[in-house]
Coordinates of C-alpha atoms in Angstrom, one line a residue:
X1 CA -56.0 37.6 -12.5
X2 CA -55.3 40.8 -14.4
X3 CA -57.5 41.4 -17.5
X4 CA -54.3 42.3 -19.4
X5 CA -54.3 41.0 -23.0
X6 CA -52.0 41.3 -26.1
X7 CA -52.8 43.9 -28.8
X8 CA -51.7 44.0 -32.4
X9 CA -48.9 46.6 -31.8
X10 CA -45.8 45.1 -33.4
X11 CA -43.1 43.6 -31.2
X12 CA -40.2 45.9 -30.8
X13 CA -37.9 43.5 -29.0
X14 CA -35.5 41.9 -31.3
X15 CA -35.8 38.4 -30.1
X16 CA -34.3 35.4 -31.5
X17 CA -37.1 34.9 -34.0
X18 CA -36.2 38.2 -35.9
X19 CA -32.7 39.0 -34.6
X20 CA -30.7 37.6 -37.6
X21 CA -33.3 38.7 -40.2
X22 CA -33.4 42.3 -38.9
X23 CA -29.6 42.5 -38.6
X24 CA -29.2 41.2 -42.2
X25 CA -31.5 43.8 -43.7
X26 CA -30.0 46.7 -41.6
X27 CA -26.6 45.7 -42.8
X28 CA -27.7 45.6 -46.4
X29 CA -29.1 49.2 -46.1
X30 CA -26.0 50.4 -44.5
X31 CA -23.8 48.9 -47.2
X32 CA -26.1 49.6 -50.2
X33 CA -25.7 52.4 -52.7
X34 CA -28.9 54.3 -53.2
X35 CA -31.3 54.6 -54.9
X36 CA -32.5 51.2 -53.8
X37 CA -35.9 49.6 -52.9
X38 CA -36.1 46.6 -50.5
X39 CA -39.1 44.5 -49.8
X40 CA -39.9 42.7 -46.6
X41 CA -42.5 40.1 -47.7
X42 CA -44.7 37.6 -45.8
X43 CA -48.4 36.6 -45.7
X44 CA -51.0 38.0 -43.4
X45 CA -50.1 37.9 -39.7
X46 CA -46.5 36.8 -40.3
X47 CA -44.9 39.8 -38.6
X48 CA -44.0 42.0 -41.4
X49 CA -44.7 45.2 -39.5
X50 CA -42.8 44.0 -36.4
X51 CA -39.8 43.2 -38.6
X52 CA -39.9 46.6 -40.4
X53 CA -40.3 48.4 -37.1
X54 CA -37.2 46.7 -35.8
X55 CA -35.1 47.7 -38.7
X56 CA -36.3 51.2 -38.3
X57 CA -35.3 51.3 -34.6
X58 CA -32.0 49.5 -35.3
X59 CA -31.0 52.2 -37.8
X60 CA -32.6 55.4 -36.3
X61 CA -32.3 54.6 -32.6
X62 CA -35.9 55.3 -31.9
X63 CA -39.2 53.5 -32.4
X64 CA -41.7 54.4 -35.1
X65 CA -44.4 56.7 -34.3
X66 CA -47.2 54.0 -34.1
X67 CA -49.5 56.1 -31.8
X68 CA -48.4 59.5 -32.8
X69 CA -45.6 59.9 -30.2
X70 CA -42.6 61.7 -31.5
X71 CA -39.2 61.1 -29.9
X72 CA -36.7 63.8 -29.3
X73 CA -33.9 61.4 -29.9
X74 CA -31.8 62.5 -32.9
X75 CA -30.9 60.0 -35.5
X76 CA -28.2 57.5 -35.2
X77 CA -25.2 57.2 -37.5
X78 CA -26.0 58.2 -41.0
X79 CA -29.7 57.6 -41.2
X80 CA -32.9 59.6 -41.3
X81 CA -36.0 57.4 -41.0
X82 CA -39.5 58.2 -42.3
X83 CA -42.2 55.8 -41.2
X84 CA -45.3 55.9 -43.6
X85 CA -48.5 53.8 -43.2
X86 CA -49.8 53.7 -46.7
X87 CA -53.4 52.6 -46.1
X88 CA -54.1 55.7 -44.0
X89 CA -53.7 57.8 -47.1
X90 CA -55.3 55.6 -49.7
X91 CA -58.1 57.9 -50.2
X92 CA -55.8 60.8 -51.2
X93 CA -55.9 61.7 -54.9
X94 CA -52.1 61.2 -54.9
X95 CA -50.9 59.2 -51.9
X96 CA -47.2 60.2 -52.9
X97 CA -48.1 63.8 -51.8
X98 CA -48.9 62.6 -48.2
X99 CA -45.4 60.9 -48.2
X100 CA -43.6 63.9 -49.3
X101 CA -45.4 65.9 -46.6
X102 CA -44.1 63.4 -44.1
X103 CA -40.6 63.8 -45.3
X104 CA -40.7 67.5 -45.2
X105 CA -42.2 67.4 -41.6
X106 CA -39.4 65.0 -40.3
X107 CA -36.6 67.2 -41.8
X108 CA -38.3 70.2 -40.2
X109 CA -38.5 68.4 -36.8
X110 CA -34.9 67.4 -37.0
X111 CA -33.7 70.8 -37.8
X112 CA -35.6 72.3 -34.9
X113 CA -33.9 69.7 -32.6
X114 CA -30.6 70.7 -33.9
X115 CA -31.4 74.4 -33.1
X116 CA -32.6 73.7 -29.6
X117 CA -36.2 74.4 -30.8
X118 CA -35.2 77.7 -32.1
X119 CA -36.7 79.2 -35.4
X120 CA -35.5 77.8 -38.6
X121 CA -32.9 80.4 -39.8
X122 CA -30.8 78.1 -42.2
X123 CA -31.2 79.8 -45.6
X124 CA -30.2 76.6 -47.5
X125 CA -32.4 74.3 -45.4
X126 CA -35.4 76.7 -45.9
X127 CA -34.7 76.7 -49.8
X128 CA -34.8 72.8 -49.7
X129 CA -38.1 72.9 -47.9
X130 CA -39.5 75.3 -50.6
X131 CA -38.5 72.9 -53.2
X132 CA -40.7 70.2 -51.4
X133 CA -43.6 72.8 -51.7
X134 CA -43.1 73.2 -55.3
X135 CA -42.9 69.4 -56.0
X136 CA -46.0 68.8 -53.8
X137 CA -47.9 71.3 -55.9
X138 CA -46.8 69.6 -59.1
X139 CA -47.8 66.2 -57.8
X140 CA -51.2 67.4 -57.0
X141 CA -51.6 68.7 -60.6
X142 CA -51.3 72.4 -59.7
X143 CA -49.7 74.7 -62.1
X144 CA -46.2 75.4 -61.0
X145 CA -43.8 77.9 -62.3
X146 CA -40.6 75.7 -62.6
X147 CA -38.6 78.7 -63.5
X148 CA -39.0 80.0 -59.9
X149 CA -37.7 76.8 -58.3
X150 CA -35.0 77.7 -55.8
X151 CA -31.4 77.6 -57.1
X152 CA -30.2 74.1 -56.9
X153 CA -26.4 74.6 -57.1
X154 CA -23.7 76.3 -59.1
X155 CA -23.3 73.5 -61.5
X156 CA -26.9 73.7 -62.7
X157 CA -27.3 76.8 -64.8
X158 CA -30.7 78.3 -65.3
X159 CA -30.7 77.7 -69.0
X160 CA -30.1 74.0 -68.5
X161 CA -33.0 73.8 -66.1
X162 CA -35.2 75.5 -68.5
X163 CA -34.2 73.1 -71.3
X164 CA -35.5 70.1 -69.2
X165 CA -38.8 68.5 -69.2
X166 CA -41.1 69.4 -66.2
X167 CA -40.9 65.8 -64.8
X168 CA -37.0 65.8 -65.1
X169 CA -36.9 69.2 -63.4
X170 CA -39.1 67.9 -60.4
X171 CA -36.9 64.9 -60.1
X172 CA -33.7 66.9 -60.1
X173 CA -35.1 69.4 -57.7
X174 CA -36.1 66.7 -55.3
X175 CA -32.8 65.1 -55.6
X176 CA -30.9 68.2 -54.8
X177 CA -33.2 69.2 -52.0
X178 CA -32.9 65.7 -50.2
X179 CA -29.0 65.7 -50.8
X180 CA -28.8 69.0 -49.1
X181 CA -31.1 67.9 -46.2
X182 CA -29.4 64.7 -45.3
X183 CA -26.0 66.4 -45.5
X184 CA -24.5 66.8 -42.0
X185 CA -21.5 69.0 -41.1
X186 CA -20.3 66.4 -38.5
X187 CA -21.5 63.1 -40.0
X188 CA -21.1 64.0 -43.6
X189 CA -23.4 62.2 -46.2
X190 CA -26.4 60.5 -44.8
X191 CA -29.1 58.3 -46.1
X192 CA -32.9 59.0 -46.1
X193 CA -34.7 55.7 -45.4
X194 CA -38.5 55.5 -46.2
X195 CA -40.2 52.7 -44.4
X196 CA -43.6 52.0 -46.1
X197 CA -46.0 49.7 -44.2
X198 CA -49.5 48.3 -45.1
X199 CA -49.2 49.0 -48.8
X200 CA -51.0 45.7 -49.5
X201 CA -53.9 46.9 -47.5
X202 CA -54.7 49.7 -49.8
X203 CA -57.2 49.7 -52.5
X204 CA -55.7 48.5 -55.8
X205 CA -55.8 51.9 -57.4
X206 CA -54.2 53.7 -54.5
X207 CA -51.4 51.1 -54.1
X208 CA -50.5 51.4 -57.7
X209 CA -50.5 55.3 -57.5
X210 CA -48.2 55.1 -54.6
X211 CA -45.8 52.7 -56.4
X212 CA -45.8 54.9 -59.4
X213 CA -45.1 58.0 -57.3
X214 CA -42.1 56.2 -55.6
X215 CA -40.6 55.5 -58.9
X216 CA -41.2 59.0 -60.3
X217 CA -40.1 61.1 -57.4
X218 CA -38.0 59.0 -55.0
X219 CA -35.7 56.9 -57.1
X220 CA -32.8 59.1 -56.3
X221 CA -29.4 59.1 -54.6
X222 CA -29.3 59.0 -50.8
X223 CA -32.7 57.5 -50.8
X224 CA -33.5 53.8 -49.7
X225 CA -37.1 52.6 -49.6
X226 CA -38.1 49.6 -47.5
X227 CA -41.6 48.2 -48.0
X228 CA -43.5 45.5 -45.9
X229 CA -45.8 43.7 -48.3
X230 CA -47.7 40.6 -48.9
X231 CA -45.8 40.1 -52.3
X232 CA -48.4 37.7 -54.0
X233 CA -51.4 40.0 -53.0
X234 CA -49.6 43.1 -54.3
X235 CA -48.6 41.4 -57.5
X236 CA -52.4 40.5 -58.1
X237 CA -53.2 44.1 -57.4
X238 CA -50.8 45.3 -60.0
X239 CA -51.8 42.7 -62.5
X240 CA -55.5 43.7 -62.2
X241 CA -54.8 47.4 -62.5
X242 CA -52.3 47.1 -65.4
X243 CA -54.3 44.5 -67.3
X244 CA -53.6 40.9 -68.1
X245 CA -53.6 38.8 -71.3
X246 CA -52.5 35.4 -72.3
X247 CA -49.2 36.5 -73.6
X248 CA -48.2 38.5 -70.3
X249 CA -49.1 36.3 -67.3
X250 CA -46.4 37.7 -65.0
X251 CA -47.1 41.4 -65.3
X252 CA -47.4 41.8 -61.5
X253 CA -44.2 40.0 -60.8
X254 CA -42.3 41.8 -63.4
X255 CA -43.5 45.2 -62.2
X256 CA -42.4 44.5 -58.6
X257 CA -39.1 43.1 -59.7
X258 CA -38.3 46.5 -61.6
X259 CA -39.3 48.4 -58.5
X260 CA -37.5 46.2 -55.8
X261 CA -34.0 45.3 -56.2
X262 CA -34.2 42.7 -53.4
X263 CA -36.9 41.1 -51.3
X264 CA -36.3 39.3 -47.9
X265 CA -39.1 36.8 -47.0
X266 CA -39.9 36.6 -43.3
X267 CA -38.9 33.2 -41.7
X268 CA -41.7 31.0 -40.7
X269 CA -42.6 30.7 -37.0
X270 CA -41.9 27.1 -35.8
X271 CA -43.9 25.3 -33.2
X272 CA -41.1 25.8 -30.8
X273 CA -40.9 29.5 -31.3
X274 CA -44.8 29.8 -31.0
X275 CA -44.7 27.7 -27.7
X276 CA -41.9 29.9 -26.4
X277 CA -43.9 33.0 -27.2
X278 CA -47.0 31.5 -25.4
X279 CA -44.8 30.8 -22.3
X280 CA -43.3 34.2 -22.3
X281 CA -46.6 36.2 -22.7
X282 CA -48.5 34.1 -20.3
X283 CA -45.9 34.5 -17.7
X284 CA -46.1 38.3 -18.1
X285 CA -49.8 38.1 -17.6
X286 CA -49.3 35.8 -14.5
X287 CA -47.2 38.4 -13.0
X288 CA -50.1 40.8 -12.8
X289 CA -51.6 38.3 -10.3
X290 CA -50.6 38.4 -6.7
X291 CA -51.3 34.8 -6.1
X292 CA -50.1 32.5 -8.8
X293 CA -51.1 29.4 -6.8
X294 CA -54.8 30.5 -7.2
X295 CA -54.4 30.0 -11.0
X296 CA -53.1 26.5 -10.3
X297 CA -51.3 26.1 -13.7
X298 CA -48.0 27.2 -15.1
X299 CA -47.2 28.6 -18.5
X300 CA -44.7 25.9 -19.0
X301 CA -47.6 23.3 -18.7
X302 CA -49.4 24.8 -21.4
X303 CA -46.3 25.2 -23.5
X304 CA -45.7 21.5 -23.2
X305 CA -49.2 20.6 -24.4
X306 CA -48.6 23.0 -27.5
X307 CA -45.2 21.3 -28.1
X308 CA -46.7 17.8 -27.9
X309 CA -49.7 18.5 -30.0
X310 CA -48.1 20.8 -32.6
X311 CA -51.5 22.6 -32.7
X312 CA -50.2 26.1 -33.8
X313 CA -50.3 27.6 -37.3
X314 CA -47.1 29.3 -38.4
X315 CA -48.7 32.7 -37.9
X316 CA -47.6 35.1 -35.1
X317 CA -50.8 37.0 -35.2
X318 CA -53.0 34.0 -34.7
X319 CA -50.6 32.8 -32.0
X320 CA -51.0 36.2 -30.1
X321 CA -54.9 35.8 -30.4
X322 CA -54.5 32.3 -29.0
X323 CA -52.6 33.6 -26.0
X324 CA -55.5 36.1 -25.3
X325 CA -58.0 33.3 -25.3
X326 CA -55.8 31.1 -23.0
X327 CA -55.5 34.0 -20.5
X328 CA -59.3 34.4 -20.7
X329 CA -60.0 30.8 -19.8
X330 CA -57.4 30.7 -17.0
X331 CA -58.8 34.0 -15.6
X332 CA -62.2 32.4 -15.2
X333 CA -60.7 29.6 -13.0
X334 CA -60.7 32.1 -10.2
X335 CA -64.5 31.3 -9.8
X336 CA -63.7 27.6 -9.1
X337 CA -62.5 26.1 -5.9
X338 CA -60.3 23.5 -7.5
X339 CA -57.2 24.2 -9.7
X340 CA -57.3 23.2 -13.3
X341 CA -55.9 19.7 -13.7
X342 CA -54.1 18.1 -16.6
X343 CA -57.3 17.5 -18.6
X344 CA -58.3 21.3 -18.1
X345 CA -55.0 22.4 -19.4
X346 CA -55.5 20.4 -22.5
X347 CA -59.1 21.7 -22.8
X348 CA -57.8 25.3 -22.4
X349 CA -55.3 24.7 -25.3
X350 CA -57.8 23.0 -27.5
X351 CA -60.6 25.5 -27.1
X352 CA -58.2 28.5 -27.5
X353 CA -57.1 27.0 -30.9
X354 CA -60.6 26.2 -32.0
X355 CA -61.8 29.7 -30.9
X356 CA -59.1 31.5 -33.0
X357 CA -58.7 29.2 -36.0
X358 CA -61.8 27.0 -36.3
X359 CA -64.6 29.1 -35.3
X360 CA -67.5 27.0 -36.6
X361 CA -66.2 23.9 -34.7
X362 CA -66.0 26.0 -31.6
X363 CA -69.5 27.4 -32.0
X364 CA -70.9 23.9 -32.6
X365 CA -69.3 22.7 -29.4
X366 CA -70.6 25.7 -27.6
X367 CA -74.1 24.9 -28.9
X368 CA -73.9 21.1 -28.4
X369 CA -71.0 19.6 -26.5
X370 CA -72.0 16.2 -27.9
X371 CA -70.4 17.4 -31.2
X372 CA -67.2 16.4 -29.6
X373 CA -68.0 12.8 -30.3
X374 CA -68.0 13.7 -34.1
X375 CA -64.8 15.5 -33.6
X376 CA -63.2 12.5 -31.9
X377 CA -64.2 10.3 -34.8
X378 CA -62.9 12.9 -37.3
X379 CA -59.3 12.6 -35.8
X380 CA -59.5 8.8 -35.8
X381 CA -57.5 7.6 -38.9
X382 CA -59.5 4.4 -39.2
X383 CA -62.8 6.2 -39.2
X384 CA -64.0 7.1 -42.7
X385 CA -66.4 10.0 -43.3
X386 CA -68.7 10.1 -46.2
X387 CA -68.4 13.3 -48.2
X388 CA -72.1 14.0 -47.6
X389 CA -71.6 13.6 -43.9
X390 CA -69.2 16.5 -43.7
X391 CA -70.7 18.7 -46.5
X392 CA -72.2 21.9 -44.9
X393 CA -70.9 20.9 -41.4
X394 CA -68.4 22.8 -39.4
X395 CA -65.8 20.2 -40.7
X396 CA -66.5 21.2 -44.3
X397 CA -63.4 22.1 -46.1
X398 CA -61.1 20.6 -43.5
X399 CA -59.1 17.6 -44.4
X400 CA -59.5 14.6 -42.0
X401 CA -56.1 14.2 -40.5
X402 CA -54.2 10.9 -41.3
X403 CA -50.8 10.6 -39.7
X404 CA -50.0 7.9 -42.2
X405 CA -50.6 10.3 -45.2
X406 CA -48.1 13.0 -46.3
X407 CA -49.9 16.1 -47.3
X408 CA -47.6 17.5 -50.0
X409 CA -47.6 21.2 -50.4
X410 CA -49.8 22.1 -47.4
X411 CA -48.6 25.5 -46.1
X412 CA -47.5 25.6 -42.4
X413 CA -50.2 28.3 -41.7
X414 CA -53.0 26.4 -43.5
X415 CA -56.1 25.6 -41.5
X416 CA -57.4 23.1 -44.0
X417 CA -55.7 20.5 -41.8
X418 CA -57.2 20.1 -38.3
X419 CA -54.0 21.1 -36.3
X420 CA -55.2 20.3 -32.7
X421 CA -56.1 16.8 -33.7
X422 CA -53.3 15.2 -31.5
X423 CA -55.0 16.6 -28.2
X424 CA -58.1 14.7 -29.0
X425 CA -56.3 11.6 -30.2
X426 CA -54.3 11.4 -26.9
X427 CA -57.5 11.9 -25.0
X428 CA -59.0 8.9 -26.8
X429 CA -56.1 6.7 -26.4
X430 CA -56.3 7.4 -22.5
X431 CA -60.0 6.7 -22.6
X432 CA -60.9 10.0 -21.1
X433 CA -63.4 11.3 -23.7
X434 CA -66.4 11.5 -21.3
X435 CA -64.3 13.4 -18.6
X436 CA -62.9 15.6 -21.2
X437 CA -66.2 16.6 -22.6
X438 CA -67.4 17.7 -19.1
X439 CA -64.2 19.8 -18.8
X440 CA -64.9 21.4 -22.2
X441 CA -68.4 22.1 -21.2
X442 CA -67.3 23.7 -17.8
X443 CA -64.7 25.8 -19.6
X444 CA -67.1 27.2 -22.1
X445 CA -69.8 27.9 -19.4
X446 CA -67.3 29.7 -17.3
X447 CA -66.0 31.7 -20.3
X448 CA -69.6 32.8 -21.0
X449 CA -70.1 33.8 -17.4
X450 CA -72.2 30.8 -16.2
X451 CA -71.3 29.3 -12.8

């Protein structure tokens, strides 16, 4: 079987999971009156970058340059898209400078495409780019002669410019430059859309500097900013950097509310959506194998176990990691004469979930397969564990699952509840614990390269 596995590159196919969400945001951007800042929010691994990338593609008709590729497709409709990965520039003294450079480079690229790769000869266009140079110098703290900024239009007299504060002049200059750059003779007025990813991965000081730069330089007409963020994490960053006291508990929340006029929270991945993703991706991997019969199991069989056991957290990234583990276990069955039976399918599902989400439990089973007996007891509602029996064990910090107890407020992605519990419970009801232990031991040995 092929050694193909999934990577962490965002999904660009607008499937059922994101279709409505992406269309909704794209339509809001189309209808909005800039300046406007929109946030796509969600926790770690929930798919923020995938959603952001799909909105980018829907509006610009080309994928974001994740690997540095630059498409020659010109923009679609009335949008110019800038993709900016904030964490790559967090060590810059002023991250906003890197963003301004990116904007300038994209307009230069588009102008070259319009001119069939000829030299830039549009005087107005060159003047707008030179404004970017002046603003970039000002943002870096360099001394700039604002009197020598390029002429911005007949309605702005030189005396009026000279009477303005330097920051106001910078803002006005950038506004006029972008207005000129997004204007198109055929399409008329267009929008500049800046997509900012991984802002919450930046160091607190860098994140705050970029946010301040966005407010100072890019809160202007024709400009829409779309940020993918873990909102609660970024709120804590702002709160930490700006300071907090007893009378001002919501400083981080209030700061982001002033910056973002709207926030769209990603929908949670359901068990069914996670199971469908597992089936889809495993089928893609199976296609790489010439003899599917040799594998002896179908993706739909694994999907059925996942659906019956509800063993997945609501986290697309963890689901992708689980798929990679499933593929690894299945790949190793080529060393066996027999095909994996129903117990093996359940074992592959259980071990993949443990490997990704409950590492210490997996390692304990790898070290001593008899730990499965304790795990079996742990999933038995009638078996009561003393606190000292669990303390400092692989089960420490995980609640003993009790179907008769409703856990209020448990997040769908939380791993404090042992999610693969039903697989073990079903094995116990069938009286197959001993056989299942042998299967788990065999799977682990094969995975580690032992025949």
